[in-house]
Tab-separated table of C-alpha atoms in Angstrom:
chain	number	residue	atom	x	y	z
A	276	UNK	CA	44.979	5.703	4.456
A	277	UNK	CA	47.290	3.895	7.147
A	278	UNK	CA	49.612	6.815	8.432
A	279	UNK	CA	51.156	4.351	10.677
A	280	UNK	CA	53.191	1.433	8.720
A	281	UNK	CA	55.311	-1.337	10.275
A	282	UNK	CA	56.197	-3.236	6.611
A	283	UNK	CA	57.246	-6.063	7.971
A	284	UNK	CA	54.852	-8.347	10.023
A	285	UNK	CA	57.408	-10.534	11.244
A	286	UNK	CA	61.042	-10.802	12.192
A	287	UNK	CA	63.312	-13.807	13.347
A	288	UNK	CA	66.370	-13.554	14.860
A	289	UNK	CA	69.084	-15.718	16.812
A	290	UNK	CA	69.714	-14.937	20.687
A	291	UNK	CA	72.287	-12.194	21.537
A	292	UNK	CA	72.222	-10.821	17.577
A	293	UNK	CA	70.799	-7.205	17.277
A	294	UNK	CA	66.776	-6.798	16.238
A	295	UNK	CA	65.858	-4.018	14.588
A	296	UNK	CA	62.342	-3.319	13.896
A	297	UNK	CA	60.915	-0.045	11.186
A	298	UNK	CA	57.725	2.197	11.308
A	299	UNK	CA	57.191	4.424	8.509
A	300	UNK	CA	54.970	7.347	8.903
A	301	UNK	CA	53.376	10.134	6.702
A	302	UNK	CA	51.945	13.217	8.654
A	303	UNK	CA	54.269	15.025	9.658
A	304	UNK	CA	52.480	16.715	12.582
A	305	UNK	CA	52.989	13.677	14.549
A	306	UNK	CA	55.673	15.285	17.564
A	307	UNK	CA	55.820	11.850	19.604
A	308	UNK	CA	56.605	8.347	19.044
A	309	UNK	CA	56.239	5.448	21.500
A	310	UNK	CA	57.136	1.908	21.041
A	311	UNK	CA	54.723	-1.077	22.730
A	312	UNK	CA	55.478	-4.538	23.445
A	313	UNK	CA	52.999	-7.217	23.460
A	314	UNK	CA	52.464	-10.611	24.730
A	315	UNK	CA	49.795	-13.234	23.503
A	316	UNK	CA	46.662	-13.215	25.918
A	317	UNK	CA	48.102	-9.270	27.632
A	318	UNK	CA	47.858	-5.756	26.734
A	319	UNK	CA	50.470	-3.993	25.471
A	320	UNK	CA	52.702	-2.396	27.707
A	321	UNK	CA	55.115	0.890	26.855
A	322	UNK	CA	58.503	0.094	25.621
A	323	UNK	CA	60.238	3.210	24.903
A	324	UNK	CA	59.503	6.653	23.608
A	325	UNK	CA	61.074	9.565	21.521
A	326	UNK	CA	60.329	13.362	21.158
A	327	UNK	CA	60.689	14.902	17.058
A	328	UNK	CA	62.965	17.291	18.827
A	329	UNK	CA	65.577	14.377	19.311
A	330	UNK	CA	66.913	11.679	16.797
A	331	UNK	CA	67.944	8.839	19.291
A	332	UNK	CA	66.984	7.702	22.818
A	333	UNK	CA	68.250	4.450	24.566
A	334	UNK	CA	67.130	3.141	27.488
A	335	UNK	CA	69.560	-0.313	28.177
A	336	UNK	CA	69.238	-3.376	25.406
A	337	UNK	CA	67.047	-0.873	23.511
A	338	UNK	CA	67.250	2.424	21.084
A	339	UNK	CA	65.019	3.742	19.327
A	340	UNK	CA	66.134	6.487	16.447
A	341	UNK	CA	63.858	8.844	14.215
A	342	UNK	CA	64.794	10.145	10.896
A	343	UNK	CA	62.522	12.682	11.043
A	344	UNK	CA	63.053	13.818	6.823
A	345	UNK	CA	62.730	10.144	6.301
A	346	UNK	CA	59.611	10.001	8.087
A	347	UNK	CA	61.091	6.747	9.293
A	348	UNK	CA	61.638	5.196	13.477
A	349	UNK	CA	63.434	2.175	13.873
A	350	UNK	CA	63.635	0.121	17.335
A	351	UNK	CA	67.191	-1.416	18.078
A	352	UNK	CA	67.345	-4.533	20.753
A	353	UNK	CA	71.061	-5.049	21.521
A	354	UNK	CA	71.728	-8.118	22.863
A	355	UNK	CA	67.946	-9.524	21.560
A	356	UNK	CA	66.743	-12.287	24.311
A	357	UNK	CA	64.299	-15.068	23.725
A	358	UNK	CA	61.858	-13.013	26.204
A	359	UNK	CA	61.948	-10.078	23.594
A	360	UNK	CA	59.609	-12.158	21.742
A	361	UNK	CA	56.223	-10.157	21.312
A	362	UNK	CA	54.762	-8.435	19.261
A	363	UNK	CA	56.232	-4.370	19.289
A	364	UNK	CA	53.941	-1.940	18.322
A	365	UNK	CA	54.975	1.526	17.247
A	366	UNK	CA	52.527	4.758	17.731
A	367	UNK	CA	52.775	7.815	16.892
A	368	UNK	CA	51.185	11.088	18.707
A	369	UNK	CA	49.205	14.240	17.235
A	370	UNK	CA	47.356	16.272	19.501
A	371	UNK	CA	47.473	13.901	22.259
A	372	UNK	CA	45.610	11.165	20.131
A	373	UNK	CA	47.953	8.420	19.089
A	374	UNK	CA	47.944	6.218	16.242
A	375	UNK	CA	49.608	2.776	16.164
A	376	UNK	CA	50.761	0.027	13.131
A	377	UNK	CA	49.694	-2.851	12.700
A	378	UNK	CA	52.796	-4.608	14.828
A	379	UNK	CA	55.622	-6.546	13.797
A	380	UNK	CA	56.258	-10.012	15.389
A	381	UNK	CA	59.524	-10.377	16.805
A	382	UNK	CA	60.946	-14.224	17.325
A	383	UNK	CA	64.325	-14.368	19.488
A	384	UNK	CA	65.568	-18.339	18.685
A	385	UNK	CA	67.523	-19.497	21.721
B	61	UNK	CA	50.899	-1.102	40.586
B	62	UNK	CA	49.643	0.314	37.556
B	63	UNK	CA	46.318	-1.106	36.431
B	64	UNK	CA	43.246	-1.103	33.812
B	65	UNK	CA	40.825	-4.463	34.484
B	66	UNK	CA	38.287	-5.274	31.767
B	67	UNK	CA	35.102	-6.886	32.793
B	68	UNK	CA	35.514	-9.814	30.513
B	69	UNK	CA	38.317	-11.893	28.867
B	70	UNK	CA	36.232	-13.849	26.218
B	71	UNK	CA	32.515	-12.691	25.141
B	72	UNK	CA	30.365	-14.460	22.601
B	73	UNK	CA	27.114	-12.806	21.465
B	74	UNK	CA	24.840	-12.862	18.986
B	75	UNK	CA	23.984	-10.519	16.102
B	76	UNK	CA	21.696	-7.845	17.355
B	77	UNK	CA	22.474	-7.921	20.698
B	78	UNK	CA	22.869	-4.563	22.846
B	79	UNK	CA	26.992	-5.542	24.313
B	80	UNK	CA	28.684	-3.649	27.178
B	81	UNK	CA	32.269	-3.927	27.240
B	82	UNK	CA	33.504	-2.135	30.972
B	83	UNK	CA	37.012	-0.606	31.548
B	84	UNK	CA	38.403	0.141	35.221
B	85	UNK	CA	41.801	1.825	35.995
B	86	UNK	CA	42.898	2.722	39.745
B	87	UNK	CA	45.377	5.573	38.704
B	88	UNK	CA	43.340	8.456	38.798
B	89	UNK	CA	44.415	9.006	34.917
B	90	UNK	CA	42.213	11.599	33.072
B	91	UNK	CA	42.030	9.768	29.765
B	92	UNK	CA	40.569	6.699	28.702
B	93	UNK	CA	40.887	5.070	25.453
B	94	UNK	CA	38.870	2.172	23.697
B	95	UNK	CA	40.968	0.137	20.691
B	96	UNK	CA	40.427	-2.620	18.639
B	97	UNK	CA	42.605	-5.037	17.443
B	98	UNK	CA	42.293	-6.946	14.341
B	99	UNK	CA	45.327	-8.963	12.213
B	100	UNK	CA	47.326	-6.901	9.732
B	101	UNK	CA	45.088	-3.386	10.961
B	102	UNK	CA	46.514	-3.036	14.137
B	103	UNK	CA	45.396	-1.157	16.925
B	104	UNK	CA	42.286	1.226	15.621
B	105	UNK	CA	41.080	4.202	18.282
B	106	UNK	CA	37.194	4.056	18.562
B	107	UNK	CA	36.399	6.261	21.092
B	108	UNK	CA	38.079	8.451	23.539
B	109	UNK	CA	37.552	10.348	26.745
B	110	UNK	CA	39.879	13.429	28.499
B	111	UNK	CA	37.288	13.507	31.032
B	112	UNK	CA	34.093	12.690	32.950
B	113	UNK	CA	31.468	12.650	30.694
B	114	UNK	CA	33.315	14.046	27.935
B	115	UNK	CA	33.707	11.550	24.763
B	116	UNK	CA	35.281	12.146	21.428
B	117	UNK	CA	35.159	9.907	18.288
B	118	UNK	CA	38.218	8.219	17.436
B	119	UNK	CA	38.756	6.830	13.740
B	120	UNK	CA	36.180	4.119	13.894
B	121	UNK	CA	33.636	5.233	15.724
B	122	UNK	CA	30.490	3.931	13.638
B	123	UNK	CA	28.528	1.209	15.391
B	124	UNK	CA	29.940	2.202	19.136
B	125	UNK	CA	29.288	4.365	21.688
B	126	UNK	CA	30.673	4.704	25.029
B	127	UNK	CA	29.617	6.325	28.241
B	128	UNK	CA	31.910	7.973	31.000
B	129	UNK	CA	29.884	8.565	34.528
B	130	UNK	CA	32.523	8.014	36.367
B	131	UNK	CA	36.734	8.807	36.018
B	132	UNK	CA	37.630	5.333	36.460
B	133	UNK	CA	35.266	3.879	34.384
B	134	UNK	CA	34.484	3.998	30.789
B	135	UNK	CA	32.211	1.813	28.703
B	136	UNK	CA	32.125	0.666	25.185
B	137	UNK	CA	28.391	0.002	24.202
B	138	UNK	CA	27.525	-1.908	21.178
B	139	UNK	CA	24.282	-0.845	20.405
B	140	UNK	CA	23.530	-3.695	18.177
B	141	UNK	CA	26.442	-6.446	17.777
B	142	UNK	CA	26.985	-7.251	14.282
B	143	UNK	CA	29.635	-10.060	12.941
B	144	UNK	CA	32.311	-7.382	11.237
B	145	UNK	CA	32.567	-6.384	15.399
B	146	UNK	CA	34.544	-9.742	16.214
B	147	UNK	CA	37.344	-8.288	17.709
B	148	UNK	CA	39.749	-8.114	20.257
B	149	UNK	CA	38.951	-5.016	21.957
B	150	UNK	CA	41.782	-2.913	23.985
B	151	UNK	CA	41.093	-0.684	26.597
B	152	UNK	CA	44.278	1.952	28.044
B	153	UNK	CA	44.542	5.051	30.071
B	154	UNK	CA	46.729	7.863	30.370
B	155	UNK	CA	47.512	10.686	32.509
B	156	UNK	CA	46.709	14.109	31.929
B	157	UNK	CA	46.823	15.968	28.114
B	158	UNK	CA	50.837	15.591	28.098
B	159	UNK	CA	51.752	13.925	24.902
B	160	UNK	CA	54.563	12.057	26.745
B	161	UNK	CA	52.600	10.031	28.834
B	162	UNK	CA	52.459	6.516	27.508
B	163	UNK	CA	49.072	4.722	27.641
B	164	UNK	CA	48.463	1.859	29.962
B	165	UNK	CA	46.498	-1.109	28.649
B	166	UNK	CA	44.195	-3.311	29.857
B	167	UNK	CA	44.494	-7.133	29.401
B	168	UNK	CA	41.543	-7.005	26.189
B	169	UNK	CA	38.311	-8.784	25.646
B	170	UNK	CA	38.127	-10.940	22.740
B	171	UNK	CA	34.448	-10.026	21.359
B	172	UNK	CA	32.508	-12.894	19.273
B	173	UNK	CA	29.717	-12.512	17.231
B	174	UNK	CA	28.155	-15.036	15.849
């Protein structure tokens, strides 16, 4: 039973357009959600985070917002760049142990 | 600068074999984490540690074991390598029990067993 989903395994969109990427989730003890970028041949690397106590955080080009009766996170990239391309990860944290999806591939076309 | 080194990049082995996969990070973080990565199953916890020579089993734990002597160093063992193993394995630490500290990942190993 994946508790984690990211439904859509890739996503293509044109340079400067917005990118918005989804994570579904079912247990609702989860109390922290991160978002990871990664790059072919590197690790992933943090992108962003949000507390279930709040329903938006932004940190420059990118937001991320929780619907937390939706059980649903989405990851905004306003303007998307053609270095945003990577795959984003999102995890989500119960009891200090985090659980990720399976990643959604994001392609920014100059 | 943040960082978690793995010993190897690319490992091929063959079925049977005893495989040590090593993990080093330089930030004095208490926890250490051990993923793999596999196409549409994302990133799957095996093992984890909060501290020296403490372990816990993550959510695939069967077929692994890991060993921390030392707080900068934690080791994924494969006791006997089988083919459902090829993997890219991940490697990440994090600082203390605080939820909001993001993990830090090393660069992975991609595991072959043939």
């Amino acid at each position: 039973d994946q508790q984690v989903k990211q439904n859509s395994p890739s996503l293509s969109v044109q340079e400067g357009r917005i990118s918005i990427l989804n994570c579904d989730y079912t247990n609702s003890m989860f109390d922290y959600f991160l978002w990871y970028k990664k790059y072919p041949a590197e690790g992933p690397t943090f992108l962003i985070s949000i507390s279930s106590i709040k329903d938006k955080n932004e940190d420059g080009r990118f937001t991320v917002f929780l619907n937390k009766s939706a059980k649903h996170l989405s990851l905004h990239i306003v303007p998307s760049q053609p270095g945003d391309s990577a795959v984003y990860f999102c995890a989500a944290v119960n009891a200090g142990k985090s659980t990720f999806g399976d990643g959604t591939t994001l392609t920014v076309k100059p | 600068d943040v960082k978690v080194t793995q010993s190897s990049r690319y490992l091929v082995k063959r079925t049977g074999e005893k495989v040590f996969l090593e993990c080093v990070q330089d930030m004095d973080h208490e926890n250490m984490f051990w993923y793999r990565q596999d196409p549409g199953l994302g990133l799957r916890l095996i093992y984890f540690s909060y501290d020296v020579k403490m372990k816990e089993k993550g959510d695939i734990p069967e077929g692994y074991s890991v060993s921390r002597e030392k707080k900068e160093r934690f080791s994924l063992i494969l006791e006997s390598a089988s083919t459902n193993q090829t993997s890219m394995y991940l490697c990440a630490s994090s600082l203390g029990r605080d939820p909001l500290s993001e993990q830090y990942f090393g660069p992975g190993t991609r595991l072959t067993v043939t």
